[in-house]
Coordinates of C-alpha atoms and ligand atoms in Angstrom, one line a residue:
X1 CA 7.3 15.7 -20.5
X2 CA 8.1 12.8 -18.3
X3 CA 4.9 11.3 -16.4
X4 CA 5.2 12.1 -12.3
X5 CA 5.2 10.3 -9.7
X6 CA 4.1 11.7 -6.3
X7 CA 6.1 10.1 -3.6
X8 CA 5.0 9.6 0.0
X9 CA 7.5 8.3 2.7
X10 CA 11.2 7.3 2.1
X11 CA 12.6 5.1 -1.3
X12 CA 15.9 3.8 -1.5
X13 CA 19.0 5.6 -3.7
X14 CA 18.6 2.5 -5.8
X15 CA 15.0 2.8 -6.2
X16 CA 15.3 6.8 -6.9
X17 CA 18.2 5.9 -9.7
X18 CA 16.2 3.5 -11.6
X19 CA 12.9 6.0 -11.7
X20 CA 14.8 9.4 -12.4
X21 CA 15.4 9.0 -16.2
X22 CA 12.0 8.0 -16.9
X23 CA 9.5 9.8 -14.5
X24 CA 9.7 13.3 -12.7
X25 CA 10.0 12.5 -9.0
X26 CA 7.7 14.8 -6.4
X27 CA 8.5 14.1 -3.0
X28 CA 5.9 15.1 -0.4
X29 CA 8.2 15.3 2.4
X30 CA 10.1 17.8 0.6
X31 CA 7.0 20.1 -0.2
X32 CA 6.3 22.9 1.9
X33 CA 2.8 23.0 1.2
X34 CA 1.1 19.5 0.0
X35 CA -2.3 20.8 -0.3
X36 CA -1.1 23.9 -2.2
X37 CA 1.1 21.7 -4.8
X38 CA -1.7 19.1 -5.3
X39 CA -4.2 22.2 -6.2
X40 CA -1.9 23.5 -8.7
X41 CA -0.2 20.3 -10.1
X42 CA -2.4 17.5 -9.1
X43 CA -3.7 16.8 -12.5
X44 CA -0.2 15.9 -13.9
X45 CA 0.4 13.0 -11.3
X46 CA -0.2 9.7 -12.8
X47 CA 1.5 7.3 -10.2
X48 CA 1.7 7.3 -6.4
X49 CA 4.4 5.6 -4.6
X50 CA 3.8 4.9 -0.7
X51 CA 4.2 2.5 1.9
X52 CA 2.6 0.3 4.4
X53 CA 3.0 2.9 7.1
X54 CA 1.9 6.1 5.1
X55 CA -0.5 4.5 2.8
X56 CA -2.5 7.6 0.9
X57 CA -5.3 9.7 2.5
X58 CA -8.5 9.5 0.0
X59 CA -8.5 13.5 -0.4
X60 CA -4.9 13.4 -1.4
X61 CA -6.2 11.2 -4.4
X62 CA -9.3 13.6 -5.1
X63 CA -6.6 16.1 -6.0
X64 CA -4.8 13.4 -8.4
X65 CA -7.6 13.0 -11.0
X66 CA -5.5 11.2 -13.6
X67 CA -3.5 8.6 -11.2
X68 CA -3.6 5.3 -12.7
X69 CA -1.5 3.4 -10.2
X70 CA -0.5 3.2 -6.7
X71 CA 2.5 1.1 -6.1
X72 CA 2.9 0.0 -2.3
X73 CA 6.4 -0.6 -1.1
X74 CA 5.3 -3.4 1.4
X75 CA 2.9 -6.4 1.0
X76 CA 0.5 -4.8 3.7
X77 CA -2.0 -2.1 2.5
X78 CA -4.5 -1.4 5.3
X79 CA -3.3 2.1 5.1
X80 CA -4.9 2.5 1.8
X81 CA -8.6 2.2 1.1
X82 CA -8.7 -0.3 -2.0
X83 CA -12.1 -0.1 -2.4
X84 CA -12.3 3.6 -3.1
X85 CA -9.4 3.2 -5.4
X86 CA -10.8 0.5 -7.4
X87 CA -14.0 2.3 -7.5
X88 CA -12.1 5.2 -9.0
X89 CA -10.5 2.8 -11.5
X90 CA -7.1 2.9 -9.8
X91 CA -5.1 -0.1 -9.4
X92 CA -3.0 -0.6 -6.3
X93 CA -0.2 -3.1 -6.4
X94 CA 2.4 -4.2 -3.5
X95 CA 5.0 -6.4 -2.8
X96 CA 4.2 -10.3 -1.8
X97 CA 6.4 -13.5 -1.5
X98 CA 9.8 -11.3 -1.5
X99 CA 9.6 -10.4 2.2
X100 CA 8.2 -13.9 3.7
X101 CA 11.5 -15.3 4.7
X102 CA 12.6 -12.2 6.4
X103 CA 9.5 -11.6 8.4
X104 CA 9.3 -15.1 9.0
X105 CA 13.1 -14.9 10.7
X106 CA 12.0 -11.6 12.7
X107 CA 9.1 -13.8 14.0
X108 CA 11.3 -16.6 15.4
X109 CA 13.8 -14.3 16.6
X110 CA 11.3 -12.7 18.8
X111 CA 9.7 -16.2 20.0
X112 CA 13.5 -17.2 20.6
X113 CA 14.3 -13.9 22.4
X114 CA 11.0 -14.5 24.7
X115 CA 11.7 -18.4 25.5
X116 CA 15.4 -17.9 26.0
X117 CA 15.2 -14.4 28.0
X118 CA 17.8 -12.8 25.5
X119 CA 17.3 -9.5 26.9
X120 CA 18.0 -10.6 30.8
X121 CA 20.8 -12.8 29.8
X122 CA 22.6 -10.5 27.6
X123 CA 22.3 -7.8 30.1
X124 CA 23.8 -10.5 32.7
X125 CA 27.0 -10.8 30.5
X126 CA 26.9 -7.2 29.6
X127 CA 26.5 -5.4 32.7
X128 CA 29.3 -7.8 35.2
X129 CA 26.0 -9.3 36.9
X130 CA 27.7 -12.7 35.9
X131 CA 30.8 -12.1 37.8
X132 CA 29.0 -10.5 40.6
X133 CA 25.5 -12.4 41.3
X134 CA 26.7 -15.7 40.0
X135 CA 25.1 -17.4 36.8
X136 CA 22.1 -16.7 34.8
X137 CA 18.5 -17.7 35.8
X138 CA 17.4 -20.6 33.8
X139 CA 15.0 -19.8 30.9
X140 CA 12.3 -21.8 29.0
X141 CA 12.8 -24.0 25.8
X142 CA 11.8 -23.0 22.4
X143 CA 12.0 -26.4 21.2
X144 CA 8.6 -28.8 21.2
X145 CA 5.8 -26.1 21.5
X146 CA 2.8 -26.2 20.1
X147 CA 2.6 -22.8 18.0
X148 CA -0.7 -21.3 16.8
X149 CA -0.6 -19.2 13.9
X150 CA -3.1 -16.6 13.6
X151 CA -3.1 -15.7 9.5
X152 CA -1.4 -18.8 7.8
X153 CA -1.0 -17.1 4.5
X154 CA 2.4 -16.4 2.5
X155 CA 4.4 -15.0 5.3
X156 CA 2.6 -17.4 8.2
X157 CA 3.5 -20.2 5.9
X158 CA 7.0 -19.4 5.9
X159 CA 7.1 -19.2 9.8
X160 CA 5.5 -22.6 10.1
X161 CA 8.3 -23.8 8.0
X162 CA 11.1 -22.4 9.8
X163 CA 9.6 -23.8 13.1
X164 CA 9.8 -27.3 11.8
X165 CA 13.6 -27.0 13.0
X166 CA 12.3 -26.5 16.6
X167 CA 10.1 -29.9 16.4
X168 CA 7.2 -27.4 16.6
X169 CA 3.5 -28.8 16.3
X170 CA 2.1 -26.0 14.2
X171 CA -1.9 -25.2 14.5
X172 CA -3.7 -21.9 12.6
X173 CA -6.6 -19.6 12.6
X174 CA -7.9 -18.3 9.3
X175 CA -11.4 -17.3 8.3
X176 CA -11.0 -20.3 5.8
X177 CA -9.6 -23.7 6.5
X178 CA -6.7 -24.7 4.0
X179 CA -5.2 -27.7 2.6
X180 CA -2.3 -28.1 4.8
X181 CA -0.9 -30.5 7.2
X182 CA -1.7 -28.5 10.3
X183 CA -4.4 -28.5 12.5
X184 CA -7.0 -26.2 11.8
X185 CA -9.3 -23.9 14.6
X186 CA -12.0 -22.0 13.4
X187 CA -12.3 -20.4 16.9
X188 CA -9.5 -18.2 18.0
X189 CA -10.0 -18.8 21.6
X190 CA -10.1 -22.4 21.1
X191 CA -6.8 -22.1 19.4
X192 CA -5.2 -19.8 21.8
X193 CA -6.0 -22.6 24.4
X194 CA -4.3 -24.9 23.2
X195 CA -0.9 -23.2 21.9
X196 CA 1.9 -22.6 23.8
X197 CA 3.2 -19.5 21.5
X198 CA 0.5 -17.3 19.5
X199 CA 2.0 -15.2 16.2
X200 CA 0.0 -12.8 14.9
X201 CA 0.5 -12.4 11.2
X202 CA -2.5 -11.8 9.3
X203 CA -3.2 -8.4 7.6
X204 CA -4.5 -5.2 9.6
X205 CA -7.7 -3.5 8.8
X206 CA -11.3 -3.6 9.8
X207 CA -11.4 -7.4 9.8
X208 CA -8.9 -7.8 12.2
X209 CA -9.0 -4.9 14.6
X210 CA -8.5 -6.1 18.2
X211 CA -8.9 -9.6 16.9
X212 CA -6.5 -10.6 19.6
X213 CA -8.5 -9.6 22.8
X214 CA -8.1 -9.8 26.7
X215 CA -10.4 -13.1 26.2
X216 CA -7.6 -14.5 24.0
X217 CA -4.6 -13.8 26.4
X218 CA -6.8 -15.3 29.2
X219 CA -6.9 -18.5 27.0
X220 CA -3.2 -18.0 26.2
X221 CA -2.7 -18.4 30.0
X222 CA 0.6 -17.8 32.0
X223 CA 2.9 -20.0 30.5
X224 CA 2.1 -18.4 26.9
X225 CA 4.0 -16.5 24.6
X226 CA 2.6 -14.0 22.4
X227 CA 4.1 -12.6 19.2
X228 CA 2.9 -9.7 16.9
X229 CA 4.8 -9.2 13.4
X230 CA 1.0 -8.1 11.6
X231 CA -0.2 -5.1 12.5
X232 CA -0.7 -3.2 16.1
X233 CA -4.2 -2.9 15.3
X234 CA -4.5 -6.6 15.1
X235 CA -4.3 -6.5 18.9
X236 CA -6.3 -4.7 21.7
X237 CA -3.2 -3.0 23.1
X238 CA -4.5 -2.0 26.3
X239 CA -5.3 -5.4 26.6
X240 CA -1.9 -7.0 26.1
X241 CA -0.2 -4.6 28.5
X242 CA -2.4 -5.7 31.0
X243 CA -2.1 -9.2 30.4
X244 CA 2.1 -8.7 30.5
X245 CA 1.8 -6.8 33.8
X246 CA -0.6 -9.1 35.7
X247 CA 1.5 -12.1 34.1
X248 CA -2.0 -13.3 32.6
X249 CA 0.6 -14.5 29.9
X250 CA 4.4 -15.2 30.5
X251 CA 6.1 -12.7 28.0
X252 CA 5.3 -10.7 24.3
X253 CA 7.6 -10.4 21.1
X254 CA 6.5 -7.0 19.3
X255 CA 7.5 -5.8 16.0
X256 CA 4.3 -3.6 15.5
X257 CA 2.2 -1.2 17.6
X258 CA -1.0 0.7 17.6
X259 CA 0.3 4.5 17.1
X260 CA 3.7 3.6 15.6
X261 CA 6.4 5.0 15.9
X262 CA 5.1 5.5 19.5
X263 CA 5.3 2.5 21.6
X264 CA 3.6 3.3 25.2
X265 CA 5.5 3.6 28.0
X266 CA 4.2 0.8 30.1
X267 CA 5.5 -1.5 27.3
X268 CA 9.0 0.1 27.5
X269 CA 9.5 -0.6 31.4
X270 CA 7.8 -4.3 31.3
X271 CA 10.8 -6.8 31.7
X272 CA 8.7 -9.4 29.9
X273 CA 8.3 -7.9 26.5
X274 CA 11.1 -7.6 23.7
X275 CA 10.3 -4.8 21.4
X276 CA 11.5 -3.8 17.8
X277 CA 10.8 -0.8 15.8
X278 CA 8.6 -3.0 12.7
X279 CA 12.0 -3.8 11.1
X280 CA 10.2 -7.1 10.1
X281 CA 11.4 -6.7 6.5
X282 CA 14.2 -4.3 7.2
X283 CA 17.1 -5.6 5.9
X284 CA 19.1 -4.5 2.7
X285 CA 18.7 -7.8 0.7
X286 CA 14.8 -7.9 1.5
X287 CA 14.4 -4.0 1.1
X288 CA 16.2 -4.2 -2.5
X289 CA 14.0 -7.0 -3.4
X290 CA 10.5 -5.0 -2.4
X291 CA 12.3 -1.9 -4.1
X292 CA 12.7 -3.6 -7.0
X293 CA 9.3 -5.0 -7.5
X294 CA 7.7 -1.5 -6.1
X295 CA 9.7 0.2 -9.3
X296 CA 8.7 -2.6 -11.6
X297 CA 5.2 -2.3 -11.2
X298 CA 5.5 1.6 -12.1
X299 CA 8.0 0.8 -15.0
X300 CA 5.8 -2.4 -16.6
X301 CA 2.5 -0.2 -16.5
X302 CA 4.1 2.9 -18.0
X303 CA 5.6 0.5 -20.6
X304 CA 2.5 -1.9 -21.5
X305 CA -0.3 -1.0 -19.4
X306 CA 0.3 -3.9 -16.9
X307 CA 1.3 -4.7 -13.7
X308 CA 3.1 -7.9 -11.9
X309 CA 1.3 -7.9 -8.4
X310 CA -1.8 -6.2 -7.8
X311 CA -3.5 -6.4 -4.6
X312 CA -6.3 -8.7 -4.8
X313 CA -9.0 -6.0 -4.2
X314 CA -8.0 -4.4 -7.5
X315 CA -7.0 -7.4 -9.5
X316 CA -10.0 -7.3 -11.7
X317 CA -9.2 -4.0 -13.3
X318 CA -5.6 -4.9 -13.7
X319 CA -3.5 -6.9 -16.4
X320 CA -0.9 -9.0 -14.8
X321 CA 2.2 -9.2 -16.8
X322 CA 4.6 -12.0 -15.1
X323 CA 8.1 -10.6 -14.2
X324 CA 10.9 -11.8 -16.1
Ligands
LIG1 P1 -1.8 -13.2 2.9 O1 -0.6 -14.0 2.5 O2 -2.6 -12.8 2.5 O3 -2.1 -14.0 4.3 C1 -2.7 -13.0 5.2 C2 -3.5 -14.4 6.3 O4 -4.5 -13.6 7.2 C3 -4.7 -15.4 5.5 O5 -4.2 -16.7 5.6 C4 -5.6 -15.2 5.7 O6 -6.8 -16.2 5.4 C5 -5.8 -14.7 7.2 N1 -6.5 -13.5 7.7 C6 -7.3 -12.5 6.8 N2 -7.9 -11.7 7.4 C7 -8.1 -12.7 8.7 C8 -9.2 -12.4 9.8 N3 -9.8 -11.4 9.8 N4 -9.1 -13.5 10.5 C9 -8.3 -14.7 10.6 N5 -7.4 -14.7 9.7 C10 -7.6 -13.8 8.7 O7 -0.5 -11.7 3.7 P2 1.2 -12.1 3.7 O8 1.9 -11.9 2.8 O9 1.2 -13.5 4.7 O10 1.2 -10.9 4.8 C11 0.4 -11.0 6.1 C12 0.4 -9.5 6.8 O11 2.0 -9.3 7.3 C13 0.3 -8.2 5.8 O12 -0.5 -8.0 5.5 C14 1.1 -7.3 6.9 O13 0.2 -6.8 7.7 C15 2.1 -7.8 7.6 N6 3.4 -7.8 7.6 C16 4.3 -7.2 8.9 C17 5.5 -6.9 8.3 C18 6.6 -6.8 9.5 O14 7.1 -5.8 9.0 N7 6.2 -6.8 10.8 C19 6.0 -7.4 7.1 C20 5.3 -7.7 6.0 C21 3.8 -8.2 6.7 P3 -8.3 -15.9 5.5 O15 -8.3 -15.1 4.2 O16 -8.5 -17.4 4.9 O17 -8.7 -15.7 6.6
LIG2 C1 7.4 -2.3 6.0 C2 5.4 -4.2 6.2 O1 7.6 -2.3 6.9 O2 5.4 -5.2 4.0 C3 4.7 -4.8 5.0 O3 3.3 -5.0 5.2 O4 4.7 -4.0 7.5 C4 7.0 -3.7 6.2 O5 7.7 -4.8 5.1 C5 6.6 -1.4 5.3 O6 5.8 -1.7 4.4 C6 7.6 -0.4 4.9 O7 8.0 -0.1 3.6

């Protein structure tokens, strides 16, 4: 009998083609009654493949007593209770690094759209307003900005590097100072005061919940631009809406929201916000690389008992194999 993978959320045909010869694939979305299926067959499940949006509920895992590994198709794993999994001896893997450049590009795309008022200018061209009303109003330059990165990790560092082309001065806030040539702020409010633009790119979860608060927006100020490519939970969303409505900040570019795929109506009607449907890593090339690593972690474990990219919280219970 082939080992079973329980799949939550979608996977690409390319991922499926690699798994089908070696595993029995059970798709949560295709089950009429997941709880009933798990009660009858949960003991057969050896692997879970899920993603950053769906994660896995702990009661699902309780119904799968022989699961060895949860392979997460994404780098962020705040939707998985990793301490619970570690205590049960279950390894969790994710897809670091392979998406750094894409998510950084998305952050820049949002920042440039805010400064150069892409939505307004595109509409001015497309709707005929240019012919009817004359030239578009002036926007503001994205060059020479002081950019505060909240979460200077793998992706934050890629954002900082891409911003060099715009002559940005990079400053950052993490819990820990790093050996990097950028100014460190242990106080986020003080960094927001010093910055023209704030870019959030931390993990989600309890430690960053509503980290970007009303006070942070007040410190960023009426010329300030806020970009979020982290998680919706990192921001106090009602405070953000209010800051945009009252022009406490100038503009925001958002790829992530508190209750995805729902976006609050107030955000949809505001002129000074650019909205994206969580597409930070969503290109064919980057999703192929993420999918490959997600699949490789399972195949490697099945063949050797080792994985390539465990999350730090389960690294101590995992054997790590370099990717060939
Ligand atoms: P990473 O390398 O682990 O970097 C995370 C950074 O955040 C670290 O520098 C960390 O530094 C900092 N951080 C963590 N908790 C913090 C806190 N409470 N306060 C301040 N800083 C904190 O992770 P990554 O690979 O860059 O990914 C970051 C996140 O981006 C993911 O977890 C995910 O949520 C998000 N993401 C979004 C998309 C998208 O499609 N929009 C795609 C990929 C990833 P310290 O530990 O020193 O605090
Ligand atoms: C994906 C992400 O949208 O990697 C992450 O943390 O947020 C994105 O790359 C998500 O994980 C879907 O698989």
